Coordinates of N, CA, C and O and ligand atoms in Angstrom, one line a residue:
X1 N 98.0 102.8 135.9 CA 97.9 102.8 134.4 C 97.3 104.1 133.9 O 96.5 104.6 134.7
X2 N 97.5 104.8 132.6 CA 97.1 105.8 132.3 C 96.4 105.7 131.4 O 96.7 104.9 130.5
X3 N 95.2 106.3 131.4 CA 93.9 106.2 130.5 C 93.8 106.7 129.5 O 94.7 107.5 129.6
X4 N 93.4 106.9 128.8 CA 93.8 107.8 126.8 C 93.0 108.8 127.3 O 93.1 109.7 126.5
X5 N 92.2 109.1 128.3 CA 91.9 110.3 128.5 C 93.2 111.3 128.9 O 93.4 112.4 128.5
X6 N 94.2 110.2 130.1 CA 94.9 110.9 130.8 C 96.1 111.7 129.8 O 96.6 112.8 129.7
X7 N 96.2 110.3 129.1 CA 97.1 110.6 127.9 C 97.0 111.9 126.7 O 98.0 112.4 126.1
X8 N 95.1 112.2 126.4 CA 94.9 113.2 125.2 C 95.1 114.2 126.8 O 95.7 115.2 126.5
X9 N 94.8 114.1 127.8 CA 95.3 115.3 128.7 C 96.6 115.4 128.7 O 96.7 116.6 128.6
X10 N 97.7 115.0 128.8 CA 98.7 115.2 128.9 C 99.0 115.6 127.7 O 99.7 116.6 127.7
X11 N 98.7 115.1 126.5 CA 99.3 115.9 125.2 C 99.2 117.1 124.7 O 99.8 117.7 123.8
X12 N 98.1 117.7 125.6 CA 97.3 118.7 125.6 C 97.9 120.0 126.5 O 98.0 121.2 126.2
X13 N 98.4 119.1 127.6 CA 99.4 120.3 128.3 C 100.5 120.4 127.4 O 100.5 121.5 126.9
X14 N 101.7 119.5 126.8 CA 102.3 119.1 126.2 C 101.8 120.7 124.6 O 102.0 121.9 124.5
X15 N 101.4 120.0 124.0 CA 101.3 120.5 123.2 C 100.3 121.1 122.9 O 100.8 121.8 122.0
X16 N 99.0 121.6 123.1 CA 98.0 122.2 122.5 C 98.0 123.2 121.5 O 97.3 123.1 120.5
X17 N 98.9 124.3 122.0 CA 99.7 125.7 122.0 C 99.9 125.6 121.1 O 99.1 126.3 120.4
X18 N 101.0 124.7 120.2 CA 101.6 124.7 119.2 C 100.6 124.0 118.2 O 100.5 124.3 117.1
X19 N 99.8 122.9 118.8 CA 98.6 122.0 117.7 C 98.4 123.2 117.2 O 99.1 123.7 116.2
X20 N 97.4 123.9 117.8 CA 96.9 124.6 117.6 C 96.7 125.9 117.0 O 95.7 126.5 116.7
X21 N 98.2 126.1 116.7 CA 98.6 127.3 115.8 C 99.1 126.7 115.0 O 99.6 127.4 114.2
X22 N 99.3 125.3 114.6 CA 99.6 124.6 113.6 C 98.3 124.1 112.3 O 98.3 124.0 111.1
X23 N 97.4 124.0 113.1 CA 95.8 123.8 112.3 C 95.9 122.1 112.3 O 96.8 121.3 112.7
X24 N 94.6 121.9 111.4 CA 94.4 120.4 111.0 C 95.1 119.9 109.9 O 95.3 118.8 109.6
X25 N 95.3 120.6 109.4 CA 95.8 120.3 107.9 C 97.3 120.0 108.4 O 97.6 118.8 108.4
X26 N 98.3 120.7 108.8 CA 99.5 120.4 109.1 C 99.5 119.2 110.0 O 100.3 118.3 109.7
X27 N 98.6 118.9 111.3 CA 98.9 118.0 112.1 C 98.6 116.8 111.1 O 99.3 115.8 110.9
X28 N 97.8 117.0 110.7 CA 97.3 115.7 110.3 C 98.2 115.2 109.1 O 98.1 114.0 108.8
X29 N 99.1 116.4 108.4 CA 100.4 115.4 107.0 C 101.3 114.9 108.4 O 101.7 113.7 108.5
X30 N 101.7 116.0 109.6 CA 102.4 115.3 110.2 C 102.5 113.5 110.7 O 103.4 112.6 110.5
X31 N 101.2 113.5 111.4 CA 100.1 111.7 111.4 C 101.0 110.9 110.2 O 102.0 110.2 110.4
X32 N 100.3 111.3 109.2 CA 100.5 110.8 107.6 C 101.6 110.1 107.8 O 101.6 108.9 107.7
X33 N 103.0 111.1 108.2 CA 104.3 111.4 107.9 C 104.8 109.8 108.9 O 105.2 108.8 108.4
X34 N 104.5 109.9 110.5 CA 104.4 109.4 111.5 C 104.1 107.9 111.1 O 104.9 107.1 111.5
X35 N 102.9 107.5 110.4 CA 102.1 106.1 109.6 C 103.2 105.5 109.0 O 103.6 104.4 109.2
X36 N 103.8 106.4 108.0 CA 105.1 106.3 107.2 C 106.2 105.5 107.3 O 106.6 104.6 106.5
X37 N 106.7 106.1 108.8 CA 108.0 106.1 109.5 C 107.8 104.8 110.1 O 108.6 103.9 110.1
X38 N 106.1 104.8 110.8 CA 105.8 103.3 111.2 C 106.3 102.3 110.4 O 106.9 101.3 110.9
X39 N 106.0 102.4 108.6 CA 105.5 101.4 107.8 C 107.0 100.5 107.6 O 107.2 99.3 107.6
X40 N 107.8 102.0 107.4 CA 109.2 102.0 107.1 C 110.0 100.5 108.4 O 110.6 99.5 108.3
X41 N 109.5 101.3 109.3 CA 110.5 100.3 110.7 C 109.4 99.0 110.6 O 109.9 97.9 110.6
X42 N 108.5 99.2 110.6 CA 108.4 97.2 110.2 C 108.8 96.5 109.1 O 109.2 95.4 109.2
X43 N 108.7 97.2 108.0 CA 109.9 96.6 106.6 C 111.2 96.5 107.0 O 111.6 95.5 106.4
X44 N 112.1 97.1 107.8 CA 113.1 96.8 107.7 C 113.1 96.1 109.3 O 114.2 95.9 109.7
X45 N 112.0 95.6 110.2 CA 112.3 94.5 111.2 C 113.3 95.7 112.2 O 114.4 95.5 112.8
X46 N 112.5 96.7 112.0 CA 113.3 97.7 113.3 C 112.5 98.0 114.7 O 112.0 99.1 115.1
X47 N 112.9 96.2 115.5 CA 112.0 96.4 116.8 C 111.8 98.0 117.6 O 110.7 98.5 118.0
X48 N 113.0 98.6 117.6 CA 113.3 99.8 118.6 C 112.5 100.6 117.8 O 111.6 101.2 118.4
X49 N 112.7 100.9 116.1 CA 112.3 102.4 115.9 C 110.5 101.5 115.5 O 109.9 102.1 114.7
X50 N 110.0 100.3 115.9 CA 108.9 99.8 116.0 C 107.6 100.9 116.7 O 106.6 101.5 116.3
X51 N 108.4 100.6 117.9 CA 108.1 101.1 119.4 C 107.9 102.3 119.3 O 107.0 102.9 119.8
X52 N 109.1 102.9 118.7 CA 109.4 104.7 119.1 C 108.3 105.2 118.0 O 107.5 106.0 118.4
X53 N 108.3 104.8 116.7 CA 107.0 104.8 116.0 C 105.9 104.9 116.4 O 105.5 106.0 116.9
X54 N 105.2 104.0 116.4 CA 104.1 103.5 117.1 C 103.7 104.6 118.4 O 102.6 104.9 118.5
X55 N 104.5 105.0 119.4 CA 104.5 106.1 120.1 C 104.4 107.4 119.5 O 104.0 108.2 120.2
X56 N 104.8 107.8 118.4 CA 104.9 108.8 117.5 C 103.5 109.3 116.4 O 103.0 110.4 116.0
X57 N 103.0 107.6 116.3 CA 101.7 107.7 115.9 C 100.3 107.9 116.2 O 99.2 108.0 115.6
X58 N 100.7 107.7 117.6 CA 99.7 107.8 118.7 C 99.6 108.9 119.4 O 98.5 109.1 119.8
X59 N 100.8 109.9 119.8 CA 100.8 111.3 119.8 C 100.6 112.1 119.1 O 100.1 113.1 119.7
X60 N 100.6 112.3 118.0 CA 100.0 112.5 116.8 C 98.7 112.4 116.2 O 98.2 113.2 115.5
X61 N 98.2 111.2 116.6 CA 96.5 110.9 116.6 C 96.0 111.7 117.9 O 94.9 112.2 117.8
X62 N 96.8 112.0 119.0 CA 95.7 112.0 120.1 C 96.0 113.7 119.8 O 95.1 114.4 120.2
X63 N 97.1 114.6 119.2 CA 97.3 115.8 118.8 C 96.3 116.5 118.2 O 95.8 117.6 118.5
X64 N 95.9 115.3 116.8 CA 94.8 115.8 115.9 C 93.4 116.0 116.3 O 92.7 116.8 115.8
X65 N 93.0 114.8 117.7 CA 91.9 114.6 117.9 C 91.7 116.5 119.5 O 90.7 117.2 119.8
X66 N 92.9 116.5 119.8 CA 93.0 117.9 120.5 C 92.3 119.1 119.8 O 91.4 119.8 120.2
X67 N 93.3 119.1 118.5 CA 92.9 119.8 117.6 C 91.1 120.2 117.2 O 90.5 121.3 117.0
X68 N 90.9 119.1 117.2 CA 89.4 118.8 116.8 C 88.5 118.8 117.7 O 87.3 118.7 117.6
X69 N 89.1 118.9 118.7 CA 88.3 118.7 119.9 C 87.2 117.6 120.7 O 86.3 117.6 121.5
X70 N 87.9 116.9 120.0 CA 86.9 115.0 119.5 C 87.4 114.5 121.2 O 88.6 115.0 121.4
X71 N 87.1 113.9 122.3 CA 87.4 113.0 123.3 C 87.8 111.5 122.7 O 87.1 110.5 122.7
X72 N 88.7 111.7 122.4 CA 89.2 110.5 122.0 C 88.5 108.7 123.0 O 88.0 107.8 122.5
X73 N 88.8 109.0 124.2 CA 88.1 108.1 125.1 C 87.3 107.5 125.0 O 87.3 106.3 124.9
X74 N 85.6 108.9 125.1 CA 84.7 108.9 124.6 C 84.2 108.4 123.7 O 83.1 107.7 123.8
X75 N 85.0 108.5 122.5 CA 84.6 108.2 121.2 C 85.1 106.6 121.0 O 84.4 105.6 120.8
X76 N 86.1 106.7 121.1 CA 86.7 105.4 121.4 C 85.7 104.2 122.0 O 85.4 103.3 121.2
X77 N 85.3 104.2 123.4 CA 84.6 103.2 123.9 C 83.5 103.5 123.8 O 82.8 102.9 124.7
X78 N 82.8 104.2 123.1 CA 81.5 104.5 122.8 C 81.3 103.6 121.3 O 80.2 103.1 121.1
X79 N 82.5 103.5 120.5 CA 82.5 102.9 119.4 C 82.7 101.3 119.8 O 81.9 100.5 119.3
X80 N 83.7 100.9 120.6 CA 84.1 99.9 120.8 C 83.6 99.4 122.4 O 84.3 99.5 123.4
X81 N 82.6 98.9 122.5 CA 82.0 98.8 123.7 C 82.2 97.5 124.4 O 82.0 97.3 125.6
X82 N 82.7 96.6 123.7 CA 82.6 95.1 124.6 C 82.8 94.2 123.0 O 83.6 93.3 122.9
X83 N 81.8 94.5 121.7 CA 81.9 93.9 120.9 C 82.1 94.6 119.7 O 82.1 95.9 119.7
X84 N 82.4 93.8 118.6 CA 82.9 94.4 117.5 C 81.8 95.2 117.0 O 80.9 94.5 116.7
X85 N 81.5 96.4 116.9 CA 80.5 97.4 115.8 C 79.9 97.1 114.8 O 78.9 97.5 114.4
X86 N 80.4 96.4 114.3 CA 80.0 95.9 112.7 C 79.3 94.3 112.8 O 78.2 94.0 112.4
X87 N 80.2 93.4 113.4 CA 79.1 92.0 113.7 C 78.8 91.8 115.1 O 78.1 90.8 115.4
X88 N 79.3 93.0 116.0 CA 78.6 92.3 117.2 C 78.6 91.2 117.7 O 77.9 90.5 118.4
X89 N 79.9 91.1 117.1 CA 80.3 89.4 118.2 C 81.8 89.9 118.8 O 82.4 90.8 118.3
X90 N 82.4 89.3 120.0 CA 83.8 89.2 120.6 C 84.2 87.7 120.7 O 83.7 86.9 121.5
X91 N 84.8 87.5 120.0 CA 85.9 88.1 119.1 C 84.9 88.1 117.9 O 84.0 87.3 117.7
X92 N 85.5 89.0 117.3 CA 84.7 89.8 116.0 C 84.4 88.3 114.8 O 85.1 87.2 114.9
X93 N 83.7 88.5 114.1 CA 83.5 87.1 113.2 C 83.3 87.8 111.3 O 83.1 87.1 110.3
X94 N 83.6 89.3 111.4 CA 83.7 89.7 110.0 C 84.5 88.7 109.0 O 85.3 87.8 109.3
X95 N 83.9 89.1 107.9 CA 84.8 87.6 106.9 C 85.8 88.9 106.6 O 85.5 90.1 106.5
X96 N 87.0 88.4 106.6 CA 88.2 88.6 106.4 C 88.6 89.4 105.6 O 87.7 89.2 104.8
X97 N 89.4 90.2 105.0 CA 89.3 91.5 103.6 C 91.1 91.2 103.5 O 91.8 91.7 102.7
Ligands
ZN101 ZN1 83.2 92.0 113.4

């Protein structure tokens, strides 16, 4: 199994180069763009471009977080440790929005 570390490493060989001469501002309408395309293929019940989305959105996040230099992982399970952040229960017991 590959770890979101292994994965912000791999995007990183993958792309850095280019993040990086692209800045935050561009990666991040890119994201935007990506959220979009997601929103679009669940409105129209488009299992495949669901998937390919959703992969699109997540390279893209772990792009921006390159960019920034943020450990995605780190921050990640540092936030999300076992219980929800906000009520500290598993499964979470927030009233609903
Ligand atoms: Zn909660």
């Amino acid at each position: 199994m590959t770890s979101i570390k292994e994965f912000q490493n791999l995007m990183h060989r993958l792309y850095f180069l280019r993040d990086s001469k692209r800045g935050v501002k561009t990666t991040i309408e890119w994201l935007k763009e990506e959220v979009d395309e997601l929103y679009e293929a669940i409105r129209n019940d488009d299992k495949r471009g669901i998937s390919e989305e959703f992969a699109d959105v997540l390279a893209w996040l772990v792009s921006l977080a390159n960019v920034l230099d943020v450990d995605l992982q780190e921050a990640t399970l540092k936030k999300y440790a076992g219980n929800c952040p906000k009520c500290n229960s598993a499964p979470c017991k927030c009233p609903l929005k």
